[in-house]
mmCIF file with all atom_site columns, C-alpha atoms in Angstrom:
data_model
loop_
_atom_site.group_PDB
_atom_site.id
_atom_site.type_symbol
_atom_site.label_atom_id
_atom_site.label_alt_id
_atom_site.label_comp_id
_atom_site.label_asym_id
_atom_site.label_entity_id
_atom_site.label_seq_id
_atom_site.pdbx_PDB_ins_code
_atom_site.Cartn_x
_atom_site.Cartn_y
_atom_site.Cartn_z
_atom_site.occupancy
_atom_site.B_iso_or_equiv
_atom_site.pdbx_formal_charge
_atom_site.auth_seq_id
_atom_site.auth_comp_id
_atom_site.auth_asym_id
_atom_site.auth_atom_id
_atom_site.pdbx_PDB_model_num
ATOM 1   C CA . UNK A 1 1   ? 34.754 13.334 -1.255 1.00 0.00 ? 1   UNK A CA 1
ATOM 2   C CA . UNK A 1 2   ? 30.964 14.471 -1.973 1.00 0.00 ? 2   UNK A CA 1
ATOM 3   C CA . UNK A 1 3   ? 30.431 11.528 -4.552 1.00 0.00 ? 3   UNK A CA 1
ATOM 4   C CA . UNK A 1 4   ? 28.597 9.417  -2.284 1.00 0.00 ? 4   UNK A CA 1
ATOM 5   C CA . UNK A 1 5   ? 26.241 12.158 -1.401 1.00 0.00 ? 5   UNK A CA 1
ATOM 6   C CA . UNK A 1 6   ? 22.887 11.664 -3.849 1.00 0.00 ? 6   UNK A CA 1
ATOM 7   C CA . UNK A 1 7   ? 20.501 14.819 -4.540 1.00 0.00 ? 7   UNK A CA 1
ATOM 8   C CA . UNK A 1 8   ? 18.404 13.668 -2.363 1.00 0.00 ? 8   UNK A CA 1
ATOM 9   C CA . UNK A 1 9   ? 20.796 12.892 0.701  1.00 0.00 ? 9   UNK A CA 1
ATOM 10  C CA . UNK A 1 10  ? 22.234 16.738 -0.034 1.00 0.00 ? 10  UNK A CA 1
ATOM 11  C CA . UNK A 1 11  ? 17.978 17.816 0.216  1.00 0.00 ? 11  UNK A CA 1
ATOM 12  C CA . UNK A 1 12  ? 17.638 16.056 3.286  1.00 0.00 ? 12  UNK A CA 1
ATOM 13  C CA . UNK A 1 13  ? 20.717 18.078 4.647  1.00 0.00 ? 13  UNK A CA 1
ATOM 14  C CA . UNK A 1 14  ? 19.457 21.091 3.433  1.00 0.00 ? 14  UNK A CA 1
ATOM 15  C CA . UNK A 1 15  ? 15.914 20.457 5.096  1.00 0.00 ? 15  UNK A CA 1
ATOM 16  C CA . UNK A 1 16  ? 17.449 19.323 8.490  1.00 0.00 ? 16  UNK A CA 1
ATOM 17  C CA . UNK A 1 17  ? 19.446 22.340 8.901  1.00 0.00 ? 17  UNK A CA 1
ATOM 18  C CA . UNK A 1 18  ? 16.481 24.701 8.698  1.00 0.00 ? 18  UNK A CA 1
ATOM 19  C CA . UNK A 1 19  ? 14.616 22.136 11.089 1.00 0.00 ? 19  UNK A CA 1
ATOM 20  C CA . UNK A 1 20  ? 17.820 22.406 13.737 1.00 0.00 ? 20  UNK A CA 1
ATOM 21  C CA . UNK A 1 21  ? 17.885 26.208 13.679 1.00 0.00 ? 21  UNK A CA 1
ATOM 22  C CA . UNK A 1 22  ? 15.289 26.340 16.987 1.00 0.00 ? 22  UNK A CA 1
ATOM 23  C CA . UNK A 1 23  ? 17.079 23.751 18.556 1.00 0.00 ? 23  UNK A CA 1
ATOM 24  C CA . UNK A 1 24  ? 20.441 25.812 18.224 1.00 0.00 ? 24  UNK A CA 1
ATOM 25  C CA . UNK A 1 25  ? 18.433 28.960 19.210 1.00 0.00 ? 25  UNK A CA 1
ATOM 26  C CA . UNK A 1 26  ? 16.798 26.897 22.467 1.00 0.00 ? 26  UNK A CA 1
ATOM 27  C CA . UNK A 1 27  ? 20.795 25.792 23.479 1.00 0.00 ? 27  UNK A CA 1
ATOM 28  C CA . UNK A 1 28  ? 21.746 29.228 23.032 1.00 0.00 ? 28  UNK A CA 1
ATOM 29  C CA . UNK A 1 29  ? 19.025 30.402 25.480 1.00 0.00 ? 29  UNK A CA 1
ATOM 30  C CA . UNK A 1 30  ? 20.154 28.000 27.831 1.00 0.00 ? 30  UNK A CA 1
ATOM 31  C CA . UNK A 1 31  ? 23.295 30.323 28.655 1.00 0.00 ? 31  UNK A CA 1
ATOM 32  C CA . UNK A 1 32  ? 25.076 26.609 28.782 1.00 0.00 ? 32  UNK A CA 1
ATOM 33  C CA . UNK A 1 33  ? 28.753 27.878 29.481 1.00 0.00 ? 33  UNK A CA 1
ATOM 34  C CA . UNK A 1 34  ? 31.845 26.177 30.194 1.00 0.00 ? 34  UNK A CA 1
ATOM 35  C CA . UNK A 1 35  ? 30.831 24.498 33.441 1.00 0.00 ? 35  UNK A CA 1
ATOM 36  C CA . UNK A 1 36  ? 26.987 24.185 32.942 1.00 0.00 ? 36  UNK A CA 1
ATOM 37  C CA . UNK A 1 37  ? 25.022 22.886 36.161 1.00 0.00 ? 37  UNK A CA 1
ATOM 38  C CA . UNK A 1 38  ? 24.096 19.197 35.935 1.00 0.00 ? 38  UNK A CA 1
ATOM 39  C CA . UNK A 1 39  ? 20.375 20.798 35.719 1.00 0.00 ? 39  UNK A CA 1
ATOM 40  C CA . UNK A 1 40  ? 21.211 22.900 33.168 1.00 0.00 ? 40  UNK A CA 1
ATOM 41  C CA . UNK A 1 41  ? 23.077 19.956 31.134 1.00 0.00 ? 41  UNK A CA 1
ATOM 42  C CA . UNK A 1 42  ? 19.468 17.549 31.888 1.00 0.00 ? 42  UNK A CA 1
ATOM 43  C CA . UNK A 1 43  ? 17.340 20.532 29.969 1.00 0.00 ? 43  UNK A CA 1
ATOM 44  C CA . UNK A 1 44  ? 19.731 20.768 27.201 1.00 0.00 ? 44  UNK A CA 1
ATOM 45  C CA . UNK A 1 45  ? 19.702 16.363 26.982 1.00 0.00 ? 45  UNK A CA 1
ATOM 46  C CA . UNK A 1 46  ? 15.805 16.825 27.140 1.00 0.00 ? 46  UNK A CA 1
ATOM 47  C CA . UNK A 1 47  ? 15.339 19.317 24.624 1.00 0.00 ? 47  UNK A CA 1
ATOM 48  C CA . UNK A 1 48  ? 17.742 17.220 22.171 1.00 0.00 ? 48  UNK A CA 1
ATOM 49  C CA . UNK A 1 49  ? 15.891 14.035 22.702 1.00 0.00 ? 49  UNK A CA 1
ATOM 50  C CA . UNK A 1 50  ? 12.861 16.127 22.020 1.00 0.00 ? 50  UNK A CA 1
ATOM 51  C CA . UNK A 1 51  ? 14.305 17.055 18.917 1.00 0.00 ? 51  UNK A CA 1
ATOM 52  C CA . UNK A 1 52  ? 16.056 13.445 17.916 1.00 0.00 ? 52  UNK A CA 1
ATOM 53  C CA . UNK A 1 53  ? 12.469 11.968 17.933 1.00 0.00 ? 53  UNK A CA 1
ATOM 54  C CA . UNK A 1 54  ? 10.929 14.630 15.958 1.00 0.00 ? 54  UNK A CA 1
ATOM 55  C CA . UNK A 1 55  ? 8.649  13.213 13.062 1.00 0.00 ? 55  UNK A CA 1
ATOM 56  C CA . UNK A 1 56  ? 10.777 15.480 10.976 1.00 0.00 ? 56  UNK A CA 1
ATOM 57  C CA . UNK A 1 57  ? 13.184 12.550 10.571 1.00 0.00 ? 57  UNK A CA 1
ATOM 58  C CA . UNK A 1 58  ? 11.264 10.283 9.314  1.00 0.00 ? 58  UNK A CA 1
ATOM 59  C CA . UNK A 1 59  ? 11.449 11.866 5.484  1.00 0.00 ? 59  UNK A CA 1
ATOM 60  C CA . UNK A 1 60  ? 15.047 12.206 6.065  1.00 0.00 ? 60  UNK A CA 1
ATOM 61  C CA . UNK A 1 61  ? 16.988 10.366 3.270  1.00 0.00 ? 61  UNK A CA 1
ATOM 62  C CA . UNK A 1 62  ? 18.793 7.124  5.213  1.00 0.00 ? 62  UNK A CA 1
ATOM 63  C CA . UNK A 1 63  ? 20.305 5.788  2.236  1.00 0.00 ? 63  UNK A CA 1
ATOM 64  C CA . UNK A 1 64  ? 23.680 4.122  2.954  1.00 0.00 ? 64  UNK A CA 1
ATOM 65  C CA . UNK A 1 65  ? 27.126 5.943  2.684  1.00 0.00 ? 65  UNK A CA 1
ATOM 66  C CA . UNK A 1 66  ? 30.292 4.736  2.106  1.00 0.00 ? 66  UNK A CA 1
ATOM 67  C CA . UNK A 1 67  ? 32.330 7.118  4.526  1.00 0.00 ? 67  UNK A CA 1
ATOM 68  C CA . UNK A 1 68  ? 31.724 9.390  7.365  1.00 0.00 ? 68  UNK A CA 1
ATOM 69  C CA . UNK A 1 69  ? 30.476 12.940 7.041  1.00 0.00 ? 69  UNK A CA 1
ATOM 70  C CA . UNK A 1 70  ? 30.624 15.160 10.398 1.00 0.00 ? 70  UNK A CA 1
ATOM 71  C CA . UNK A 1 71  ? 28.933 18.356 8.909  1.00 0.00 ? 71  UNK A CA 1
ATOM 72  C CA . UNK A 1 72  ? 28.797 21.429 11.108 1.00 0.00 ? 72  UNK A CA 1
ATOM 73  C CA . UNK A 1 73  ? 25.555 22.804 11.238 1.00 0.00 ? 73  UNK A CA 1
ATOM 74  C CA . UNK A 1 74  ? 25.397 25.922 13.040 1.00 0.00 ? 74  UNK A CA 1
ATOM 75  C CA . UNK A 1 75  ? 28.088 28.595 13.437 1.00 0.00 ? 75  UNK A CA 1
ATOM 76  C CA . UNK A 1 76  ? 30.456 28.078 16.879 1.00 0.00 ? 76  UNK A CA 1
ATOM 77  C CA . UNK A 1 77  ? 31.895 31.062 16.785 1.00 0.00 ? 77  UNK A CA 1
ATOM 78  C CA . UNK A 1 78  ? 29.062 33.306 17.217 1.00 0.00 ? 78  UNK A CA 1
ATOM 79  C CA . UNK A 1 79  ? 27.222 30.577 19.129 1.00 0.00 ? 79  UNK A CA 1
ATOM 80  C CA . UNK A 1 80  ? 29.217 29.258 21.598 1.00 0.00 ? 80  UNK A CA 1
ATOM 81  C CA . UNK A 1 81  ? 28.050 25.639 20.987 1.00 0.00 ? 81  UNK A CA 1
ATOM 82  C CA . UNK A 1 82  ? 29.167 23.579 17.918 1.00 0.00 ? 82  UNK A CA 1
ATOM 83  C CA . UNK A 1 83  ? 25.856 21.092 16.602 1.00 0.00 ? 83  UNK A CA 1
ATOM 84  C CA . UNK A 1 84  ? 27.279 17.974 14.076 1.00 0.00 ? 84  UNK A CA 1
ATOM 85  C CA . UNK A 1 85  ? 25.012 16.254 12.186 1.00 0.00 ? 85  UNK A CA 1
ATOM 86  C CA . UNK A 1 86  ? 26.493 12.873 11.286 1.00 0.00 ? 86  UNK A CA 1
ATOM 87  C CA . UNK A 1 87  ? 25.971 10.251 8.767  1.00 0.00 ? 87  UNK A CA 1
ATOM 88  C CA . UNK A 1 88  ? 28.254 7.169  9.859  1.00 0.00 ? 88  UNK A CA 1
ATOM 89  C CA . UNK A 1 89  ? 28.240 4.166  7.593  1.00 0.00 ? 89  UNK A CA 1
ATOM 90  C CA . UNK A 1 90  ? 28.952 0.970  9.596  1.00 0.00 ? 90  UNK A CA 1
ATOM 91  C CA . UNK A 1 91  ? 32.643 0.735  11.163 1.00 0.00 ? 91  UNK A CA 1
ATOM 92  C CA . UNK A 1 92  ? 34.594 -0.845 13.947 1.00 0.00 ? 92  UNK A CA 1
ATOM 93  C CA . UNK A 1 93  ? 35.285 1.474  17.150 1.00 0.00 ? 93  UNK A CA 1
ATOM 94  C CA . UNK A 1 94  ? 37.353 5.067  16.372 1.00 0.00 ? 94  UNK A CA 1
ATOM 95  C CA . UNK A 1 95  ? 40.578 5.831  17.978 1.00 0.00 ? 95  UNK A CA 1
ATOM 96  C CA . UNK A 1 96  ? 40.000 6.597  21.904 1.00 0.00 ? 96  UNK A CA 1
ATOM 97  C CA . UNK A 1 97  ? 39.683 10.708 22.241 1.00 0.00 ? 97  UNK A CA 1
ATOM 98  C CA . UNK A 1 98  ? 38.738 13.258 24.865 1.00 0.00 ? 98  UNK A CA 1
ATOM 99  C CA . UNK A 1 99  ? 36.560 16.650 24.154 1.00 0.00 ? 99  UNK A CA 1
ATOM 100 C CA . UNK A 1 100 ? 37.716 18.934 26.757 1.00 0.00 ? 100 UNK A CA 1
ATOM 101 C CA . UNK A 1 101 ? 34.361 20.153 26.651 1.00 0.00 ? 101 UNK A CA 1
ATOM 102 C CA . UNK A 1 102 ? 31.001 18.987 27.719 1.00 0.00 ? 102 UNK A CA 1
ATOM 103 C CA . UNK A 1 103 ? 29.287 17.012 25.180 1.00 0.00 ? 103 UNK A CA 1
ATOM 104 C CA . UNK A 1 104 ? 25.880 15.690 24.532 1.00 0.00 ? 104 UNK A CA 1
ATOM 105 C CA . UNK A 1 105 ? 25.853 12.915 21.793 1.00 0.00 ? 105 UNK A CA 1
ATOM 106 C CA . UNK A 1 106 ? 22.532 11.739 20.389 1.00 0.00 ? 106 UNK A CA 1
ATOM 107 C CA . UNK A 1 107 ? 21.225 8.978  18.042 1.00 0.00 ? 107 UNK A CA 1
ATOM 108 C CA . UNK A 1 108 ? 18.249 9.472  15.371 1.00 0.00 ? 108 UNK A CA 1
ATOM 109 C CA . UNK A 1 109 ? 18.533 5.827  13.430 1.00 0.00 ? 109 UNK A CA 1
ATOM 110 C CA . UNK A 1 110 ? 20.427 2.888  13.405 1.00 0.00 ? 110 UNK A CA 1
ATOM 111 C CA . UNK A 1 111 ? 22.840 2.018  16.520 1.00 0.00 ? 111 UNK A CA 1
ATOM 112 C CA . UNK A 1 112 ? 25.582 4.169  18.093 1.00 0.00 ? 112 UNK A CA 1
ATOM 113 C CA . UNK A 1 113 ? 28.013 2.826  20.326 1.00 0.00 ? 113 UNK A CA 1
ATOM 114 C CA . UNK A 1 114 ? 30.266 5.135  22.916 1.00 0.00 ? 114 UNK A CA 1
ATOM 115 C CA . UNK A 1 115 ? 32.834 3.094  25.245 1.00 0.00 ? 115 UNK A CA 1
ATOM 116 C CA . UNK A 1 116 ? 34.866 5.112  27.615 1.00 0.00 ? 116 UNK A CA 1
ATOM 117 C CA . UNK A 1 117 ? 37.880 4.198  29.051 1.00 0.00 ? 117 UNK A CA 1
ATOM 118 C CA . UNK A 1 118 ? 39.805 4.945  32.136 1.00 0.00 ? 118 UNK A CA 1
ATOM 119 C CA . UNK A 1 119 ? 43.198 4.079  33.625 1.00 0.00 ? 119 UNK A CA 1
ATOM 120 C CA . UNK A 1 120 ? 43.096 1.022  36.276 1.00 0.00 ? 120 UNK A CA 1
ATOM 121 C CA . UNK A 1 121 ? 44.833 3.077  38.642 1.00 0.00 ? 121 UNK A CA 1
ATOM 122 C CA . UNK A 1 122 ? 45.961 6.958  39.596 1.00 0.00 ? 122 UNK A CA 1
ATOM 123 C CA . UNK A 1 123 ? 49.651 7.692  38.856 1.00 0.00 ? 123 UNK A CA 1
ATOM 124 C CA . UNK A 1 124 ? 51.632 9.899  37.241 1.00 0.00 ? 124 UNK A CA 1
ATOM 125 C CA . UNK A 1 125 ? 53.093 7.659  35.101 1.00 0.00 ? 125 UNK A CA 1
ATOM 126 C CA . UNK A 1 126 ? 49.822 6.504  32.934 1.00 0.00 ? 126 UNK A CA 1
ATOM 127 C CA . UNK A 1 127 ? 50.213 5.519  29.544 1.00 0.00 ? 127 UNK A CA 1
ATOM 128 C CA . UNK A 1 128 ? 47.840 5.045  26.806 1.00 0.00 ? 128 UNK A CA 1
ATOM 129 C CA . UNK A 1 129 ? 48.869 1.397  26.408 1.00 0.00 ? 129 UNK A CA 1
ATOM 130 C CA . UNK A 1 130 ? 47.515 1.093  29.777 1.00 0.00 ? 130 UNK A CA 1
ATOM 131 C CA . UNK A 1 131 ? 43.941 2.120  28.913 1.00 0.00 ? 131 UNK A CA 1
ATOM 132 C CA . UNK A 1 132 ? 40.841 -0.117 29.667 1.00 0.00 ? 132 UNK A CA 1
ATOM 133 C CA . UNK A 1 133 ? 37.447 -0.026 28.577 1.00 0.00 ? 133 UNK A CA 1
ATOM 134 C CA . UNK A 1 134 ? 35.105 0.615  31.782 1.00 0.00 ? 134 UNK A CA 1
ATOM 135 C CA . UNK A 1 135 ? 31.814 1.236  30.301 1.00 0.00 ? 135 UNK A CA 1
ATOM 136 C CA . UNK A 1 136 ? 29.922 0.799  27.047 1.00 0.00 ? 136 UNK A CA 1
ATOM 137 C CA . UNK A 1 137 ? 26.336 2.355  26.104 1.00 0.00 ? 137 UNK A CA 1
ATOM 138 C CA . UNK A 1 138 ? 24.609 1.124  22.928 1.00 0.00 ? 138 UNK A CA 1
ATOM 139 C CA . UNK A 1 139 ? 22.261 4.234  21.914 1.00 0.00 ? 139 UNK A CA 1
ATOM 140 C CA . UNK A 1 140 ? 19.733 3.593  19.735 1.00 0.00 ? 140 UNK A CA 1
ATOM 141 C CA . UNK A 1 141 ? 17.051 5.880  18.211 1.00 0.00 ? 141 UNK A CA 1
ATOM 142 C CA . UNK A 1 142 ? 15.925 8.832  20.138 1.00 0.00 ? 142 UNK A CA 1
ATOM 143 C CA . UNK A 1 143 ? 18.785 7.838  22.788 1.00 0.00 ? 143 UNK A CA 1
ATOM 144 C CA . UNK A 1 144 ? 21.613 10.616 24.243 1.00 0.00 ? 144 UNK A CA 1
ATOM 145 C CA . UNK A 1 145 ? 24.116 10.269 26.502 1.00 0.00 ? 145 UNK A CA 1
ATOM 146 C CA . UNK A 1 146 ? 26.328 13.386 28.239 1.00 0.00 ? 146 UNK A CA 1
ATOM 147 C CA . UNK A 1 147 ? 29.973 13.014 28.438 1.00 0.00 ? 147 UNK A CA 1
ATOM 148 C CA . UNK A 1 148 ? 32.068 15.077 30.817 1.00 0.00 ? 148 UNK A CA 1
ATOM 149 C CA . UNK A 1 149 ? 34.899 17.092 29.578 1.00 0.00 ? 149 UNK A CA 1
ATOM 150 C CA . UNK A 1 150 ? 37.448 14.781 30.850 1.00 0.00 ? 150 UNK A CA 1
ATOM 151 C CA . UNK A 1 151 ? 36.013 11.527 29.709 1.00 0.00 ? 151 UNK A CA 1
ATOM 152 C CA . UNK A 1 152 ? 38.200 9.147  26.856 1.00 0.00 ? 152 UNK A CA 1
ATOM 153 C CA . UNK A 1 153 ? 35.972 7.554  24.817 1.00 0.00 ? 153 UNK A CA 1
ATOM 154 C CA . UNK A 1 154 ? 35.641 6.054  21.238 1.00 0.00 ? 154 UNK A CA 1
ATOM 155 C CA . UNK A 1 155 ? 32.825 5.372  19.255 1.00 0.00 ? 155 UNK A CA 1
ATOM 156 C CA . UNK A 1 156 ? 31.451 3.045  16.837 1.00 0.00 ? 156 UNK A CA 1
ATOM 157 C CA . UNK A 1 157 ? 28.115 2.840  14.502 1.00 0.00 ? 157 UNK A CA 1
ATOM 158 C CA . UNK A 1 158 ? 26.162 0.992  12.031 1.00 0.00 ? 158 UNK A CA 1
ATOM 159 C CA . UNK A 1 159 ? 23.821 -2.192 12.196 1.00 0.00 ? 159 UNK A CA 1
ATOM 160 C CA . UNK A 1 160 ? 23.981 -5.445 11.490 1.00 0.00 ? 160 UNK A CA 1
ATOM 161 C CA . UNK A 1 161 ? 22.785 -4.847 7.891  1.00 0.00 ? 161 UNK A CA 1
ATOM 162 C CA . UNK A 1 162 ? 25.480 -1.966 7.347  1.00 0.00 ? 162 UNK A CA 1
ATOM 163 C CA . UNK A 1 163 ? 23.194 0.886  7.580  1.00 0.00 ? 163 UNK A CA 1
ATOM 164 C CA . UNK A 1 164 ? 24.352 4.415  8.251  1.00 0.00 ? 164 UNK A CA 1
ATOM 165 C CA . UNK A 1 165 ? 23.650 5.480  11.749 1.00 0.00 ? 165 UNK A CA 1
ATOM 166 C CA . UNK A 1 166 ? 22.035 9.263  11.624 1.00 0.00 ? 166 UNK A CA 1
ATOM 167 C CA . UNK A 1 167 ? 23.201 11.643 14.675 1.00 0.00 ? 167 UNK A CA 1
ATOM 168 C CA . UNK A 1 168 ? 23.108 14.556 16.575 1.00 0.00 ? 168 UNK A CA 1
ATOM 169 C CA . UNK A 1 169 ? 26.268 15.807 18.373 1.00 0.00 ? 169 UNK A CA 1
ATOM 170 C CA . UNK A 1 170 ? 26.287 18.716 20.601 1.00 0.00 ? 170 UNK A CA 1
ATOM 171 C CA . UNK A 1 171 ? 29.272 20.268 22.194 1.00 0.00 ? 171 UNK A CA 1
ATOM 172 C CA . UNK A 1 172 ? 30.106 22.937 24.742 1.00 0.00 ? 172 UNK A CA 1
ATOM 173 C CA . UNK A 1 173 ? 32.711 24.312 22.432 1.00 0.00 ? 173 UNK A CA 1
ATOM 174 C CA . UNK A 1 174 ? 34.094 24.604 19.135 1.00 0.00 ? 174 UNK A CA 1
ATOM 175 C CA . UNK A 1 175 ? 36.391 21.286 19.161 1.00 0.00 ? 175 UNK A CA 1
ATOM 176 C CA . UNK A 1 176 ? 38.728 22.327 16.780 1.00 0.00 ? 176 UNK A CA 1
ATOM 177 C CA . UNK A 1 177 ? 39.736 25.018 19.304 1.00 0.00 ? 177 UNK A CA 1
ATOM 178 C CA . UNK A 1 178 ? 39.791 22.741 22.417 1.00 0.00 ? 178 UNK A CA 1
ATOM 179 C CA . UNK A 1 179 ? 43.152 21.063 21.983 1.00 0.00 ? 179 UNK A CA 1
ATOM 180 C CA . UNK A 1 180 ? 41.411 17.651 22.548 1.00 0.00 ? 180 UNK A CA 1
ATOM 181 C CA . UNK A 1 181 ? 43.722 14.714 22.709 1.00 0.00 ? 181 UNK A CA 1
ATOM 182 C CA . UNK A 1 182 ? 43.582 10.957 20.571 1.00 0.00 ? 182 UNK A CA 1
ATOM 183 C CA . UNK A 1 183 ? 44.846 8.480  22.546 1.00 0.00 ? 183 UNK A CA 1
ATOM 184 C CA . UNK A 1 184 ? 46.773 5.455  20.916 1.00 0.00 ? 184 UNK A CA 1
ATOM 185 C CA . UNK A 1 185 ? 47.069 2.511  23.251 1.00 0.00 ? 185 UNK A CA 1
ATOM 186 C CA . UNK A 1 186 ? 48.705 0.044  20.192 1.00 0.00 ? 186 UNK A CA 1
ATOM 187 C CA . UNK A 1 187 ? 51.761 2.540  19.606 1.00 0.00 ? 187 UNK A CA 1
ATOM 188 C CA . UNK A 1 188 ? 51.378 4.142  23.300 1.00 0.00 ? 188 UNK A CA 1
ATOM 189 C CA . UNK A 1 189 ? 50.581 7.500  22.064 1.00 0.00 ? 189 UNK A CA 1
ATOM 190 C CA . UNK A 1 190 ? 48.923 10.499 22.668 1.00 0.00 ? 190 UNK A CA 1
ATOM 191 C CA . UNK A 1 191 ? 48.381 13.028 20.327 1.00 0.00 ? 191 UNK A CA 1
ATOM 192 C CA . UNK A 1 192 ? 46.851 16.482 19.520 1.00 0.00 ? 192 UNK A CA 1
ATOM 193 C CA . UNK A 1 193 ? 43.488 15.686 17.682 1.00 0.00 ? 193 UNK A CA 1
ATOM 194 C CA . UNK A 1 194 ? 43.893 16.417 14.297 1.00 0.00 ? 194 UNK A CA 1
ATOM 195 C CA . UNK A 1 195 ? 40.130 17.496 13.545 1.00 0.00 ? 195 UNK A CA 1
ATOM 196 C CA . UNK A 1 196 ? 40.286 17.182 9.974  1.00 0.00 ? 196 UNK A CA 1
ATOM 197 C CA . UNK A 1 197 ? 37.033 15.133 9.708  1.00 0.00 ? 197 UNK A CA 1
ATOM 198 C CA . UNK A 1 198 ? 34.162 18.064 9.976  1.00 0.00 ? 198 UNK A CA 1
ATOM 199 C CA . UNK A 1 199 ? 32.402 19.710 7.062  1.00 0.00 ? 199 UNK A CA 1
ATOM 200 C CA . UNK A 1 200 ? 31.112 23.229 7.533  1.00 0.00 ? 200 UNK A CA 1
ATOM 201 C CA . UNK A 1 201 ? 27.536 23.124 6.388  1.00 0.00 ? 201 UNK A CA 1
ATOM 202 C CA . UNK A 1 202 ? 27.982 26.129 4.076  1.00 0.00 ? 202 UNK A CA 1
ATOM 203 C CA . UNK A 1 203 ? 31.422 24.607 2.266  1.00 0.00 ? 203 UNK A CA 1
ATOM 204 C CA . UNK A 1 204 ? 29.382 21.507 1.884  1.00 0.00 ? 204 UNK A CA 1
ATOM 205 C CA . UNK A 1 205 ? 27.278 23.432 -0.425 1.00 0.00 ? 205 UNK A CA 1
ATOM 206 C CA . UNK A 1 206 ? 29.489 25.554 -1.622 1.00 0.00 ? 206 UNK A CA 1
ATOM 207 C CA . UNK A 1 207 ? 31.736 22.689 -2.943 1.00 0.00 ? 207 UNK A CA 1
ATOM 208 C CA . UNK A 1 208 ? 28.540 21.497 -4.563 1.00 0.00 ? 208 UNK A CA 1
ATOM 209 C CA . UNK A 1 209 ? 27.690 24.344 -6.855 1.00 0.00 ? 209 UNK A CA 1
ATOM 210 C CA . UNK A 1 210 ? 31.268 24.708 -8.096 1.00 0.00 ? 210 UNK A CA 1
#
């Protein structure tokens, strides 16, 4: 799993972990909670964008990866938030999913595309096969987007040159505990999200050293 990460990329991840600690502390100081006000969301989004635009990222190793890495850069069980550093190769849209907590997603390098999905009408008989795309947002470097807990969306990423997108995603809770779901229109299924994509920062480097 780690074979596609070079020693230079691992060093960049280590450096970014140290760089991101002030951001994490600033977000914690806002006391966002489960249902933050729009003012707090805006403050949080502005702080994240400051980080996205920092010159630090110019030295981050941007070599392409052949698989996605979603690296947890903090301790959600202690911080009450979850911050992911995502290295994502060019790929088509992923499964439609929700978060069941507030989220702010931001892009550092290349492009990330978020598509929101909705049901065409309110009914107790809504099925995943009925979902239709409602809004698409293209995030370039420095762009950020806030997402409501109940929003269903899908993500695609990359560039015409198939370069790796580098992103920061911030969540109001540990996604492994929110009981979020994925929606599969082709098979008309709604399933618990497996939450199998995450790598803890400490586990990543423990695996390298073993």
